[in-house]
PDB file of C-alpha atoms in Angstrom:
ATOM      1  CA  VAL A  50     -35.271-103.834 -83.708  1.00 95.00           C
ATOM      2  CA  GLN A  51     -33.106-100.686 -83.992  1.00 96.00           C
ATOM      3  CA  LEU A  52     -29.825-100.125 -82.229  1.00 97.00           C
ATOM      4  CA  GLN A  53     -28.728 -96.518 -81.944  1.00 96.00           C
ATOM      5  CA  ALA A  54     -25.066 -95.968 -81.260  1.00 96.00           C
ATOM      6  CA  SER A  55     -23.350 -92.842 -80.159  1.00 95.00           C
ATOM      7  CA  GLY A  56     -20.351 -91.345 -78.543  1.00 96.00           C
ATOM      8  CA  GLY A  57     -17.626 -91.722 -81.318  1.00 95.00           C
ATOM      9  CA  GLY A  58     -15.245 -88.900 -82.098  1.00 97.00           C
ATOM     10  CA  LEU A  59     -11.807 -87.587 -82.511  1.00 98.00           C
ATOM     11  CA  VAL A  60      -9.450 -88.122 -79.403  1.00 98.00           C
ATOM     12  CA  GLN A  61      -5.914 -87.793 -78.814  1.00 98.00           C
ATOM     13  CA  PRO A  62      -3.831 -91.004 -77.741  1.00 98.00           C
ATOM     14  CA  GLY A  63      -4.175 -91.708 -74.054  1.00 98.00           C
ATOM     15  CA  GLY A  64      -7.690 -89.960 -74.022  1.00 98.00           C
ATOM     16  CA  SER A  65     -10.856 -91.463 -73.565  1.00 98.00           C
ATOM     17  CA  LEU A  66     -14.036 -91.850 -75.036  1.00 98.00           C
ATOM     18  CA  ARG A  67     -17.580 -93.564 -73.910  1.00 98.00           C
ATOM     19  CA  LEU A  68     -19.849 -95.342 -76.579  1.00 98.00           C
ATOM     20  CA  SER A  69     -23.628 -95.904 -76.069  1.00 98.00           C
ATOM     21  CA  CYS A  70     -25.914 -98.218 -77.697  1.00 98.00           C
ATOM     22  CA  VAL A  71     -29.744 -98.427 -77.145  1.00 98.00           C
ATOM     23  CA  ALA A  72     -32.038-101.036 -78.368  1.00 97.00           C
ATOM     24  CA  SER A  73     -35.641-100.397 -79.011  1.00 96.00           C
ATOM     25  CA  GLY A  74     -38.322-102.013 -80.840  1.00 95.00           C
ATOM     26  CA  ARG A  75     -40.413-105.236 -80.401  1.00 94.00           C
ATOM     27  CA  ILE A  76     -38.029-106.684 -77.966  1.00 95.00           C
ATOM     28  CA  GLY A  77     -38.962-109.538 -75.988  1.00 94.00           C
ATOM     29  CA  ALA A  78     -35.484-110.365 -74.514  1.00 95.00           C
ATOM     30  CA  ILE A  79     -31.941-109.525 -75.018  1.00 96.00           C
ATOM     31  CA  SER A  80     -29.159-112.048 -74.535  1.00 97.00           C
ATOM     32  CA  ALA A  81     -25.382-110.853 -75.376  1.00 97.00           C
ATOM     33  CA  MET A  82     -24.860-107.335 -76.318  1.00 98.00           C
ATOM     34  CA  GLY A  83     -21.324-105.939 -77.306  1.00 98.00           C
ATOM     35  CA  TRP A  84     -19.238-104.088 -79.799  1.00 98.00           C
ATOM     36  CA  TYR A  85     -17.487-104.886 -82.944  1.00 97.00           C
ATOM     37  CA  ARG A  86     -14.894-102.783 -84.631  1.00 98.00           C
ATOM     38  CA  GLN A  87     -13.850-102.435 -88.336  1.00 97.00           C
ATOM     39  CA  VAL A  88     -11.102-100.628 -90.113  1.00 95.00           C
ATOM     40  CA  PRO A  89     -11.506-100.171 -93.985  1.00 89.00           C
ATOM     41  CA  GLY A  90     -10.055-103.204 -95.528  1.00 92.00           C
ATOM     42  CA  ASN A  91      -9.728-105.321 -92.529  1.00 93.00           C
ATOM     43  CA  LEU A  92     -11.860-107.960 -90.955  1.00 95.00           C
ATOM     44  CA  ARG A  93     -14.443-107.072 -88.344  1.00 95.00           C
ATOM     45  CA  GLU A  94     -13.266-107.857 -84.743  1.00 97.00           C
ATOM     46  CA  LEU A  95     -14.945-108.546 -81.669  1.00 98.00           C
ATOM     47  CA  VAL A  96     -14.031-105.777 -79.184  1.00 98.00           C
ATOM     48  CA  ALA A  97     -15.996-106.821 -75.995  1.00 98.00           C
ATOM     49  CA  GLY A  98     -19.119-108.607 -75.170  1.00 98.00           C
ATOM     50  CA  ILE A  99     -21.431-108.954 -71.965  1.00 98.00           C
ATOM     51  CA  THR A 100     -24.205-111.361 -71.256  1.00 97.00           C
ATOM     52  CA  ASN A 101     -27.464-110.231 -69.645  1.00 94.00           C
ATOM     53  CA  GLY A 102     -25.916-111.844 -66.522  1.00 95.00           C
ATOM     54  CA  GLY A 103     -23.047-109.634 -66.562  1.00 95.00           C
ATOM     55  CA  SER A 104     -20.176-111.791 -67.759  1.00 97.00           C
ATOM     56  CA  THR A 105     -17.835-110.148 -70.045  1.00 98.00           C
ATOM     57  CA  ASN A 106     -15.253-110.941 -72.514  1.00 98.00           C
ATOM     58  CA  TYR A 107     -12.721-108.594 -74.353  1.00 98.00           C
ATOM     59  CA  ARG A 108     -10.229-109.016 -77.015  1.00 97.00           C
ATOM     60  CA  ASP A 109      -6.555-109.226 -75.738  1.00 98.00           C
ATOM     61  CA  SER A 110      -5.591-105.820 -76.986  1.00 97.00           C
ATOM     62  CA  VAL A 111      -8.275-103.880 -75.165  1.00 98.00           C
ATOM     63  CA  LYS A 112      -8.152-105.729 -71.774  1.00 98.00           C
ATOM     64  CA  GLY A 113      -7.145-103.317 -69.013  1.00 97.00           C
ATOM     65  CA  ARG A 114      -8.334-100.409 -71.093  1.00 98.00           C
ATOM     66  CA  PHE A 115     -11.877-100.698 -71.910  1.00 98.00           C
ATOM     67  CA  THR A 116     -14.830-101.636 -69.856  1.00 98.00           C
ATOM     68  CA  ILE A 117     -18.335-102.878 -71.139  1.00 98.00           C
ATOM     69  CA  SER A 118     -21.419-102.518 -69.134  1.00 98.00           C
ATOM     70  CA  ARG A 119     -24.984-102.788 -69.786  1.00 97.00           C
ATOM     71  CA  ASP A 120     -28.571-101.980 -68.187  1.00 97.00           C
ATOM     72  CA  ASN A 121     -30.953-104.628 -68.977  1.00 96.00           C
ATOM     73  CA  ALA A 122     -33.988-102.552 -68.010  1.00 95.00           C
ATOM     74  CA  LYS A 123     -32.922 -99.870 -70.408  1.00 96.00           C
ATOM     75  CA  ASN A 124     -31.612-101.974 -73.237  1.00 97.00           C
ATOM     76  CA  THR A 125     -28.487-100.318 -73.158  1.00 97.00           C
ATOM     77  CA  VAL A 126     -24.835-101.054 -73.414  1.00 98.00           C
ATOM     78  CA  TRP A 127     -21.631 -98.940 -73.016  1.00 98.00           C
ATOM     79  CA  LEU A 128     -18.119 -99.031 -73.808  1.00 98.00           C
ATOM     80  CA  GLN A 129     -15.915 -97.009 -71.816  1.00 98.00           C
ATOM     81  CA  MET A 130     -12.446 -96.739 -73.605  1.00 98.00           C
ATOM     82  CA  ASN A 131      -9.477 -95.506 -71.735  1.00 98.00           C
ATOM     83  CA  ASP A 132      -5.839 -95.036 -72.666  1.00 98.00           C
ATOM     84  CA  LEU A 133      -6.898 -94.829 -76.437  1.00 98.00           C
ATOM     85  CA  LYS A 134      -4.165 -95.866 -78.955  1.00 98.00           C
ATOM     86  CA  VAL A 135      -3.796 -95.193 -82.546  1.00 97.00           C
ATOM     87  CA  GLU A 136      -4.552 -98.715 -83.525  1.00 96.00           C
ATOM     88  CA  ASP A 137      -7.946 -98.265 -81.844  1.00 98.00           C
ATOM     89  CA  THR A 138      -9.075 -96.153 -84.742  1.00 98.00           C
ATOM     90  CA  ALA A 139     -12.207 -97.763 -86.511  1.00 98.00           C
ATOM     91  CA  VAL A 140     -15.839 -97.738 -86.996  1.00 97.00           C
ATOM     92  CA  TYR A 141     -17.528 -99.297 -83.764  1.00 98.00           C
ATOM     93  CA  TYR A 142     -20.785-101.213 -84.252  1.00 97.00           C
ATOM     94  CA  CYS A 143     -22.742-102.431 -81.298  1.00 97.00           C
ATOM     95  CA  PHE A 144     -24.735-105.788 -81.563  1.00 98.00           C
ATOM     96  CA  ALA A 145     -27.523-107.599 -79.631  1.00 98.00           C
ATOM     97  CA  GLU A 146     -28.923-110.895 -79.509  1.00 97.00           C
ATOM     98  CA  VAL A 147     -32.605-110.304 -79.398  1.00 96.00           C
ATOM     99  CA  LEU A 148     -35.746-112.427 -78.882  1.00 95.00           C
ATOM    100  CA  VAL A 149     -38.781-111.022 -81.036  1.00 95.00           C
ATOM    101  CA  ASP A 150     -41.734-112.993 -80.842  1.00 93.00           C
ATOM    102  CA  THR A 151     -40.366-116.526 -80.669  1.00 94.00           C
ATOM    103  CA  LYS A 152     -37.298-115.951 -82.722  1.00 95.00           C
ATOM    104  CA  TRP A 153     -33.784-115.100 -81.655  1.00 96.00           C
ATOM    105  CA  ASP A 154     -31.817-112.867 -84.252  1.00 96.00           C
ATOM    106  CA  ASP A 155     -28.686-110.890 -84.226  1.00 96.00           C
ATOM    107  CA  TYR A 156     -28.813-107.108 -84.736  1.00 97.00           C
ATOM    108  CA  GLN A 157     -26.246-104.438 -85.360  1.00 96.00           C
ATOM    109  CA  GLY A 158     -26.249-100.705 -84.987  1.00 94.00           C
ATOM    110  CA  GLN A 159     -25.077 -98.107 -87.733  1.00 91.00           C
ATOM    111  CA  GLY A 160     -21.627 -97.598 -86.535  1.00 92.00           C
ATOM    112  CA  THR A 161     -19.676 -94.828 -84.765  1.00 96.00           C
ATOM    113  CA  GLN A 162     -16.432 -93.509 -85.898  1.00 97.00           C
ATOM    114  CA  VAL A 163     -13.629 -93.639 -83.458  1.00 98.00           C
ATOM    115  CA  THR A 164     -10.363 -91.669 -84.529  1.00 98.00           C
ATOM    116  CA  VAL A 165      -7.381 -91.640 -82.168  1.00 98.00           C
ATOM    117  CA  SER A 166      -4.889 -89.135 -83.563  1.00 97.00           C
ATOM    118  CA  SER A 167      -2.504 -86.454 -82.284  1.00 94.00           C
TER     119      SER A 167
END
């Protein structure tokens, strides 16, 4: 199973970016999908998650600014990030809980850099 993330970049404060992540490979089913982020020297933190039923959760600092969505048929999850702040700067990693054969495992993408700077 591979997770391919894209959409990061450099944006000014107040700007927007949309991250995408596609899961591929021997996928039987996908349960939760979502995004973590990490700044060098800091702990990884959960940004947002979404179940295959569409239930979402967000860390408090991004509520009202970020929106997570997914397309179950395309094994794809997106993170729309609006009103970006300097403190949102990090490497963003997508994750998915995937059923392969009879076993559930957690998978993570390669990361995409988001830099918010004027």
